[in-house]
PDB file of C-alpha atoms in Angstrom:
ATOM      1  CA  MET E 143      -0.174   0.215  -0.104  1.00  0.00           C
ATOM      2  CA  ALA E 144       1.593   3.519  -0.844  1.00  0.00           C
ATOM      3  CA  ARG E 145       1.265   5.430   2.482  1.00  0.00           C
ATOM      4  CA  GLU E 146       1.431   8.942   2.593  1.00  0.00           C
ATOM      5  CA  ILE E 147       1.325  11.893   5.620  1.00  0.00           C
ATOM      6  CA  VAL E 148      -0.654  14.850   5.196  1.00  0.00           C
ATOM      7  CA  LEU E 149       0.604  17.701   7.365  1.00  0.00           C
ATOM      8  CA  ASP E 150      -0.453  21.018   8.308  1.00  0.00           C
ATOM      9  CA  THR E 151       1.294  23.603  10.726  1.00  0.00           C
ATOM     10  CA  GLU E 152       0.552  26.394  12.810  1.00  0.00           C
ATOM     11  CA  THR E 153       2.505  29.094  13.558  1.00  0.00           C
ATOM     12  CA  THR E 154       3.347  32.660  15.867  1.00  0.00           C
ATOM     13  CA  GLY E 155       4.163  34.225  12.299  1.00  0.00           C
ATOM     14  CA  PHE E 156       5.447  33.874   8.583  1.00  0.00           C
ATOM     15  CA  ASP E 157       8.994  33.231   8.858  1.00  0.00           C
ATOM     16  CA  PRO E 158      10.884  31.250  11.086  1.00  0.00           C
ATOM     17  CA  LYS E 159      14.543  33.034  10.176  1.00  0.00           C
ATOM     18  CA  THR E 160      13.171  36.296  11.825  1.00  0.00           C
ATOM     19  CA  GLY E 161      11.913  34.301  14.792  1.00  0.00           C
ATOM     20  CA  ASP E 162       9.017  32.877  14.445  1.00  0.00           C
ATOM     21  CA  ARG E 163       8.406  29.233  16.147  1.00  0.00           C
ATOM     22  CA  LEU E 164       5.496  26.690  15.668  1.00  0.00           C
ATOM     23  CA  ILE E 165       2.859  26.114  17.618  1.00  0.00           C
ATOM     24  CA  GLU E 166       0.847  23.337  16.404  1.00  0.00           C
ATOM     25  CA  VAL E 167       1.398  20.118  14.814  1.00  0.00           C
ATOM     26  CA  GLY E 168      -1.481  17.852  12.647  1.00  0.00           C
ATOM     27  CA  CYS E 169      -0.771  14.853  10.402  1.00  0.00           C
ATOM     28  CA  ILE E 170      -3.479  12.568   8.892  1.00  0.00           C
ATOM     29  CA  GLU E 171      -1.957   9.048   7.793  1.00  0.00           C
ATOM     30  CA  ILE E 172      -3.708   8.243   4.192  1.00  0.00           C
ATOM     31  CA  GLU E 173      -3.207   4.561   2.668  1.00  0.00           C
ATOM     32  CA  ASP E 174      -3.882   4.196  -1.489  1.00  0.00           C
ATOM     33  CA  LEU E 175      -5.416   7.820  -1.268  1.00  0.00           C
ATOM     34  CA  LEU E 176      -7.656   7.180   1.577  1.00  0.00           C
ATOM     35  CA  PRO E 177      -7.633   8.390   5.351  1.00  0.00           C
ATOM     36  CA  THR E 178      -6.940   5.073   7.648  1.00  0.00           C
ATOM     37  CA  GLY E 179      -8.054   7.248  11.194  1.00  0.00           C
ATOM     38  CA  ARG E 180      -4.664   7.503  12.159  1.00  0.00           C
ATOM     39  CA  THR E 181      -3.432  10.494  13.095  1.00  0.00           C
ATOM     40  CA  PHE E 182      -0.949  12.685  15.310  1.00  0.00           C
ATOM     41  CA  HIS E 183      -1.515  16.431  16.788  1.00  0.00           C
ATOM     42  CA  SER E 184       0.185  18.322  19.319  1.00  0.00           C
ATOM     43  CA  PHE E 185       0.362  21.617  20.226  1.00  0.00           C
ATOM     44  CA  VAL E 186       3.722  23.009  21.066  1.00  0.00           C
ATOM     45  CA  ASN E 187       5.709  25.583  23.936  1.00  0.00           C
ATOM     46  CA  PRO E 188       6.724  28.245  20.844  1.00  0.00           C
ATOM     47  CA  GLU E 189       8.948  29.475  24.029  1.00  0.00           C
ATOM     48  CA  ARG E 190       8.076  33.031  22.912  1.00  0.00           C
ATOM     49  CA  PRO E 191       4.664  35.481  22.725  1.00  0.00           C
ATOM     50  CA  ILE E 192       2.362  34.790  20.003  1.00  0.00           C
ATOM     51  CA  PRO E 193       1.374  37.661  18.477  1.00  0.00           C
ATOM     52  CA  GLU E 194      -2.211  39.057  18.226  1.00  0.00           C
ATOM     53  CA  ALA E 195      -2.471  39.196  14.668  1.00  0.00           C
ATOM     54  CA  ALA E 196      -1.247  35.031  14.946  1.00  0.00           C
ATOM     55  CA  ILE E 197      -4.293  34.634  17.101  1.00  0.00           C
ATOM     56  CA  LYS E 198      -6.404  36.305  15.248  1.00  0.00           C
ATOM     57  CA  VAL E 199      -5.704  33.673  12.257  1.00  0.00           C
ATOM     58  CA  HIS E 200      -5.708  30.216  14.965  1.00  0.00           C
ATOM     59  CA  GLY E 201      -7.212  31.562  17.651  1.00  0.00           C
ATOM     60  CA  ILE E 202      -4.035  29.511  19.500  1.00  0.00           C
ATOM     61  CA  THR E 203      -3.008  32.121  22.884  1.00  0.00           C
ATOM     62  CA  ASP E 204      -0.370  32.011  25.156  1.00  0.00           C
ATOM     63  CA  ASP E 205      -2.385  30.832  27.795  1.00  0.00           C
ATOM     64  CA  LYS E 206      -3.373  28.059  25.825  1.00  0.00           C
ATOM     65  CA  VAL E 207      -0.067  26.376  24.825  1.00  0.00           C
ATOM     66  CA  LYS E 208       2.000  27.528  28.072  1.00  0.00           C
ATOM     67  CA  ASP E 209       1.848  23.828  29.462  1.00  0.00           C
ATOM     68  CA  ALA E 210       2.237  22.483  26.399  1.00  0.00           C
ATOM     69  CA  PRO E 211       5.545  20.452  25.092  1.00  0.00           C
ATOM     70  CA  ARG E 212       8.668  21.698  24.011  1.00  0.00           C
ATOM     71  CA  PHE E 213       9.330  20.118  20.025  1.00  0.00           C
ATOM     72  CA  ARG E 214      12.437  18.902  21.250  1.00  0.00           C
ATOM     73  CA  GLU E 215       9.618  16.834  23.330  1.00  0.00           C
ATOM     74  CA  ILE E 216       7.590  15.306  20.439  1.00  0.00           C
ATOM     75  CA  VAL E 217      10.012  15.217  17.804  1.00  0.00           C
ATOM     76  CA  GLY E 218      10.586  11.893  18.026  1.00  0.00           C
ATOM     77  CA  ASP E 219       6.582  10.751  18.389  1.00  0.00           C
ATOM     78  CA  LEU E 220       5.901  13.250  15.373  1.00  0.00           C
ATOM     79  CA  MET E 221       9.019  11.452  13.192  1.00  0.00           C
ATOM     80  CA  ALA E 222       8.105   8.145  14.352  1.00  0.00           C
ATOM     81  CA  PHE E 223       4.219   8.792  12.853  1.00  0.00           C
ATOM     82  CA  VAL E 224       5.215  10.306   9.617  1.00  0.00           C
ATOM     83  CA  GLY E 225       8.388   6.946   9.257  1.00  0.00           C
ATOM     84  CA  ASP E 226       9.593   7.583   5.927  1.00  0.00           C
ATOM     85  CA  ALA E 227       6.566   8.239   4.062  1.00  0.00           C
ATOM     86  CA  PRO E 228       5.849  11.230   1.515  1.00  0.00           C
ATOM     87  CA  VAL E 229       4.784  14.506   2.988  1.00  0.00           C
ATOM     88  CA  ILE E 230       1.619  16.313   1.300  1.00  0.00           C
ATOM     89  CA  ALA E 231       1.446  20.030   2.711  1.00  0.00           C
ATOM     90  CA  HIS E 232      -0.423  22.767   1.143  1.00  0.00           C
ATOM     91  CA  ASN E 233       2.146  25.783   0.240  1.00  0.00           C
ATOM     92  CA  ALA E 234       4.739  23.215   1.370  1.00  0.00           C
ATOM     93  CA  GLY E 235       7.674  25.736   1.564  1.00  0.00           C
ATOM     94  CA  PHE E 236       6.322  26.955   4.488  1.00  0.00           C
ATOM     95  CA  ASP E 237       5.469  23.945   6.548  1.00  0.00           C
ATOM     96  CA  ARG E 238       9.111  22.641   5.884  1.00  0.00           C
ATOM     97  CA  ALA E 239      10.743  25.202   6.782  1.00  0.00           C
ATOM     98  CA  PHE E 240       9.326  25.340  10.295  1.00  0.00           C
ATOM     99  CA  ILE E 241       9.704  21.700  10.823  1.00  0.00           C
ATOM    100  CA  ASN E 242      12.674  22.045   9.346  1.00  0.00           C
ATOM    101  CA  HIS E 243      13.958  25.274  11.658  1.00  0.00           C
ATOM    102  CA  GLU E 244      12.754  23.459  14.830  1.00  0.00           C
ATOM    103  CA  CYS E 245      14.791  19.892  13.699  1.00  0.00           C
ATOM    104  CA  HIS E 246      17.637  21.937  13.681  1.00  0.00           C
ATOM    105  CA  LEU E 247      16.874  23.853  17.231  1.00  0.00           C
ATOM    106  CA  CYS E 248      16.824  20.421  19.099  1.00  0.00           C
ATOM    107  CA  GLY E 249      19.447  18.602  16.616  1.00  0.00           C
ATOM    108  CA  HIS E 250      16.770  16.471  14.945  1.00  0.00           C
ATOM    109  CA  PRO E 251      17.276  15.273  10.904  1.00  0.00           C
ATOM    110  CA  VAL E 252      15.100  17.014   9.041  1.00  0.00           C
ATOM    111  CA  ILE E 253      12.957  15.400   6.684  1.00  0.00           C
ATOM    112  CA  GLU E 254      14.173  15.630   3.109  1.00  0.00           C
ATOM    113  CA  GLU E 255      12.790  18.076   0.889  1.00  0.00           C
ATOM    114  CA  ALA E 256      12.222  15.269  -1.978  1.00  0.00           C
ATOM    115  CA  ARG E 257       9.749  13.945   0.307  1.00  0.00           C
ATOM    116  CA  TRP E 258       7.542  16.897  -0.219  1.00  0.00           C
ATOM    117  CA  ILE E 259       4.269  16.987  -2.042  1.00  0.00           C
ATOM    118  CA  ASP E 260       2.658  20.461  -2.695  1.00  0.00           C
ATOM    119  CA  THR E 261      -0.928  20.580  -3.207  1.00  0.00           C
ATOM    120  CA  LEU E 262      -0.618  24.318  -3.829  1.00  0.00           C
ATOM    121  CA  ALA E 263       1.431  23.386  -6.502  1.00  0.00           C
ATOM    122  CA  LEU E 264      -0.765  20.244  -8.369  1.00  0.00           C
ATOM    123  CA  ALA E 265      -3.520  22.757  -7.682  1.00  0.00           C
ATOM    124  CA  GLN E 266      -2.118  25.325  -9.849  1.00  0.00           C
ATOM    125  CA  LYS E 267      -1.396  23.337 -12.222  1.00  0.00           C
ATOM    126  CA  ARG E 268      -5.059  21.859 -12.534  1.00  0.00           C
ATOM    127  CA  PHE E 269      -6.558  25.124 -12.064  1.00  0.00           C
ATOM    128  CA  PRO E 270      -4.115  27.807 -13.690  1.00  0.00           C
ATOM    129  CA  GLY E 271      -5.253  31.638 -12.869  1.00  0.00           C
ATOM    130  CA  MET E 272      -7.997  30.558 -10.331  1.00  0.00           C
ATOM    131  CA  ALA E 273      -7.862  31.037  -6.635  1.00  0.00           C
ATOM    132  CA  ASN E 274      -6.076  27.772  -5.116  1.00  0.00           C
ATOM    133  CA  SER E 275      -6.335  28.726  -1.470  1.00  0.00           C
ATOM    134  CA  LEU E 276      -7.053  25.517   1.205  1.00  0.00           C
ATOM    135  CA  ASP E 277     -10.332  27.638   1.484  1.00  0.00           C
ATOM    136  CA  ALA E 278     -11.256  27.898  -2.395  1.00  0.00           C
ATOM    137  CA  LEU E 279     -10.337  24.632  -3.065  1.00  0.00           C
ATOM    138  CA  CYS E 280     -12.711  23.476  -0.490  1.00  0.00           C
ATOM    139  CA  LYS E 281     -15.325  25.034  -1.857  1.00  0.00           C
ATOM    140  CA  ARG E 282     -14.633  24.231  -5.508  1.00  0.00           C
ATOM    141  CA  PHE E 283     -14.557  20.215  -4.495  1.00  0.00           C
ATOM    142  CA  LYS E 284     -17.510  20.571  -2.262  1.00  0.00           C
ATOM    143  CA  ILE E 285     -15.452  20.264   1.016  1.00  0.00           C
ATOM    144  CA  SER E 286     -17.572  21.107   4.083  1.00  0.00           C
ATOM    145  CA  LEU E 287     -15.869  23.740   6.059  1.00  0.00           C
ATOM    146  CA  VAL E 288     -18.654  23.881   8.596  1.00  0.00           C
ATOM    147  CA  GLU E 289     -15.756  22.915  11.438  1.00  0.00           C
ATOM    148  CA  ARG E 290     -13.586  25.460  10.048  1.00  0.00           C
ATOM    149  CA  THR E 291     -14.734  28.732  12.507  1.00  0.00           C
ATOM    150  CA  LEU E 292     -10.383  29.027  12.467  1.00  0.00           C
ATOM    151  CA  HIS E 293      -7.333  27.265  11.052  1.00  0.00           C
ATOM    152  CA  GLY E 294      -6.107  24.604  13.029  1.00  0.00           C
ATOM    153  CA  ALA E 295      -3.427  21.893  12.575  1.00  0.00           C
ATOM    154  CA  LEU E 296      -5.696  19.166  12.737  1.00  0.00           C
ATOM    155  CA  ILE E 297      -8.882  20.466  11.056  1.00  0.00           C
ATOM    156  CA  ASP E 298      -6.530  21.688   8.058  1.00  0.00           C
ATOM    157  CA  ALA E 299      -4.923  18.268   7.780  1.00  0.00           C
ATOM    158  CA  ARG E 300      -8.384  16.423   7.236  1.00  0.00           C
ATOM    159  CA  LEU E 301      -9.505  19.016   4.690  1.00  0.00           C
ATOM    160  CA  LEU E 302      -6.096  19.070   2.980  1.00  0.00           C
ATOM    161  CA  ALA E 303      -6.429  14.931   2.561  1.00  0.00           C
ATOM    162  CA  ASP E 304     -10.277  15.561   0.956  1.00  0.00           C
ATOM    163  CA  VAL E 305      -8.711  18.095  -0.891  1.00  0.00           C
ATOM    164  CA  TYR E 306      -5.811  15.924  -2.033  1.00  0.00           C
ATOM    165  CA  LEU E 307      -7.954  13.370  -2.969  1.00  0.00           C
ATOM    166  CA  GLU E 308      -9.952  15.186  -4.957  1.00  0.00           C
ATOM    167  CA  LEU E 309      -6.676  16.560  -6.996  1.00  0.00           C
ATOM    168  CA  LYS E 310      -5.055  13.041  -7.572  1.00  0.00           C
ATOM    169  CA  GLY E 311      -8.642  11.727  -9.358  1.00  0.00           C
ATOM    170  CA  GLY E 312     -11.522  12.639  -6.850  1.00  0.00           C
ATOM    171  CA  LYS E 313     -13.546   9.991  -5.464  1.00  0.00           C
ATOM    172  CA  GLU E 314     -13.848   8.238  -8.818  1.00  0.00           C
ATOM    173  CA  ARG E 315     -10.582   6.210  -7.643  1.00  0.00           C
ATOM    174  CA  VAL E 316     -12.844   3.999  -5.615  1.00  0.00           C
ATOM    175  CA  LEU E 317     -14.641   2.358  -8.411  1.00  0.00           C
ATOM    176  CA  ASP E 318     -11.711   1.021  -9.331  1.00  0.00           C
ATOM    177  CA  LEU E 319     -12.232  -2.667  -9.759  1.00  0.00           C
ATOM    178  CA  SER E 320      -9.184  -3.750 -10.462  1.00  0.00           C
ATOM    179  CA  THR E 321      -8.201  -7.253  -8.421  1.00  0.00           C
ATOM    180  CA  ARG E 322      -5.768  -6.062  -5.539  1.00  0.00           C
ATOM    181  CA  PRO E 323      -3.400  -9.296  -4.101  1.00  0.00           C
ATOM    182  CA  GLY E 324      -5.899 -11.032  -1.425  1.00  0.00           C
ATOM    183  CA  LEU E 325      -8.697 -10.086  -2.561  1.00  0.00           C
ATOM    184  CA  SER E 326     -11.400 -11.847  -4.621  1.00  0.00           C
ATOM    185  CA  SER E 327     -13.435  -9.891  -7.358  1.00  0.00           C
ATOM    186  CA  GLN E 328     -16.716 -10.182  -4.885  1.00  0.00           C
ATOM    187  CA  ASN E 329     -14.464  -8.352  -2.510  1.00  0.00           C
ATOM    188  CA  ASP E 330     -13.418  -5.706  -4.792  1.00  0.00           C
ATOM    189  CA  VAL E 331     -16.840  -4.661  -5.629  1.00  0.00           C
ATOM    190  CA  LEU E 332     -17.556  -4.277  -2.147  1.00  0.00           C
ATOM    191  CA  VAL E 333     -14.815  -2.240  -1.465  1.00  0.00           C
ATOM    192  CA  ALA E 334     -15.460  -0.392  -4.140  1.00  0.00           C
ATOM    193  CA  GLY E 335     -19.023   0.324  -4.659  1.00  0.00           C
ATOM    194  CA  ALA E 336     -20.396  -1.091  -1.046  1.00  0.00           C
ATOM    195  CA  TYR E 337     -22.904  -2.981  -2.489  1.00  0.00           C
ATOM    196  CA  GLY E 338     -22.230  -6.699  -3.079  1.00  0.00           C
ATOM    197  CA  PRO E 339     -24.610  -8.814  -5.178  1.00  0.00           C
ATOM    198  CA  ARG E 340     -28.447  -9.319  -4.410  1.00  0.00           C
ATOM    199  CA  PRO E 341     -28.592 -12.746  -2.967  1.00  0.00           C
ATOM    200  CA  ARG E 342     -31.950 -13.137  -4.806  1.00  0.00           C
ATOM    201  CA  PRO E 343     -32.609 -11.525  -8.441  1.00  0.00           C
ATOM    202  CA  LEU E 344     -35.464  -9.203  -8.502  1.00  0.00           C
ATOM    203  CA  PRO E 345     -38.881 -10.483 -10.420  1.00  0.00           C
ATOM    204  CA  SER E 346     -39.525  -9.533 -13.594  1.00  0.00           C
ATOM    205  CA  ARG E 347     -41.939  -6.398 -14.123  1.00  0.00           C
ATOM    206  CA  LEU E 348     -42.673  -7.248 -17.714  1.00  0.00           C
ATOM    207  CA  ARG E 349     -45.969  -7.933 -18.558  1.00  0.00           C
ATOM    208  CA  PRO E 350     -47.388 -10.558 -21.195  1.00  0.00           C
ATOM    209  CA  ASP E 351     -48.638  -8.076 -23.364  1.00  0.00           C
ATOM    210  CA  ASP E 352     -45.294  -6.209 -23.186  1.00  0.00           C
ATOM    211  CA  ALA E 353     -43.476  -9.260 -24.200  1.00  0.00           C
ATOM    212  CA  GLU E 354     -45.643 -10.059 -26.941  1.00  0.00           C
ATOM    213  CA  THR E 355     -45.892  -7.008 -28.316  1.00  0.00           C
ATOM    214  CA  HIS E 356     -42.197  -7.369 -28.588  1.00  0.00           C
ATOM    215  CA  ARG E 357     -41.782 -10.313 -30.153  1.00  0.00           C
ATOM    216  CA  VAL E 358     -43.937  -9.384 -33.002  1.00  0.00           C
ATOM    217  CA  PHE E 359     -41.549  -6.682 -33.474  1.00  0.00           C
ATOM    218  CA  LEU E 360     -38.603  -8.847 -33.980  1.00  0.00           C
ATOM    219  CA  LEU E 361     -40.037 -10.958 -36.155  1.00  0.00           C
ATOM    220  CA  ASN E 362     -42.278  -9.086 -38.559  1.00  0.00           C
ATOM    221  CA  THR E 363     -39.876  -5.514 -38.157  1.00  0.00           C
ATOM    222  CA  LEU E 364     -36.043  -6.656 -38.068  1.00  0.00           C
ATOM    223  CA  LYS E 365     -36.642 -10.343 -38.675  1.00  0.00           C
ATOM    224  CA  ASP E 366     -32.812 -11.194 -39.731  1.00  0.00           C
ATOM    225  CA  ARG E 367     -31.577  -8.403 -38.902  1.00  0.00           C
ATOM    226  CA  SER E 368     -32.210  -8.876 -35.162  1.00  0.00           C
ATOM    227  CA  LEU E 369     -29.586  -8.175 -33.034  1.00  0.00           C
ATOM    228  CA  TRP E 370     -30.837 -11.830 -31.433  1.00  0.00           C
ATOM    229  CA  ALA E 371     -30.719 -13.353 -34.766  1.00  0.00           C
ATOM    230  CA  ALA E 372     -26.818 -13.690 -34.628  1.00  0.00           C
ATOM    231  CA  TYR E 373     -26.701 -14.989 -31.765  1.00  0.00           C
ATOM    232  CA  GLY E 374     -28.915 -18.173 -33.035  1.00  0.00           C
ATOM    233  CA  VAL E 375     -31.980 -16.936 -31.176  1.00  0.00           C
ATOM    234  CA  GLU E 376     -35.368 -17.952 -32.980  1.00  0.00           C
ATOM    235  CA  VAL E 377     -38.113 -15.650 -32.874  1.00  0.00           C
ATOM    236  CA  GLN E 378     -41.508 -17.906 -33.427  1.00  0.00           C
ATOM    237  CA  SER E 379     -43.738 -16.748 -36.589  1.00  0.00           C
ATOM    238  CA  VAL E 380     -47.094 -15.357 -35.456  1.00  0.00           C
ATOM    239  CA  ASP E 381     -50.157 -17.322 -37.087  1.00  0.00           C
TER     240      ASP E 381
END
């Protein structure tokens, strides 16, 4: 299975080079473009005040993170959750810069740039010249934003997972009936469409007079041009 991690962060500002720090990280695990239900989430004590402008965006105050762990205390669990999977983020350069900055500060290896997948770049390629923010993409793909009154790392990661699915082909992918190792063709149908074969066929709704009308049509109108004639099906003549 193709395992990927959708990641989002919240921060004190826009640039770690000017002293801004990470204050929240949220991750969603997906396999074959479907969420598995496994998540990672933590607030992070940034060891500095959070500016009012940032609080208006995500609602995370100094009081909310004062007892949160430092990044060095969660980096092991975070990286264990990520593993060696590709990391998906919207405007990935932003999240990568903060994650790598925090890793550098505590002496932890960074996530290599080649492992990051930028959904903003994917969206810009698919919708050139259009608004491609996470909000705009959710509205375009009719993904509900009802839970999102403010930015939040785990909420945004969940939304981004849905957006990423759409960017990679959308819900049409669940109609793929190709055989997967270890599954019968019947199981594949159940996974793809959530419907199995009927235990009993439905009774015919064809009325006798309809059947007779159709038989006459085949005999007198189509004759030897009937599709069924090519398969050796004979229609009895009408007296």
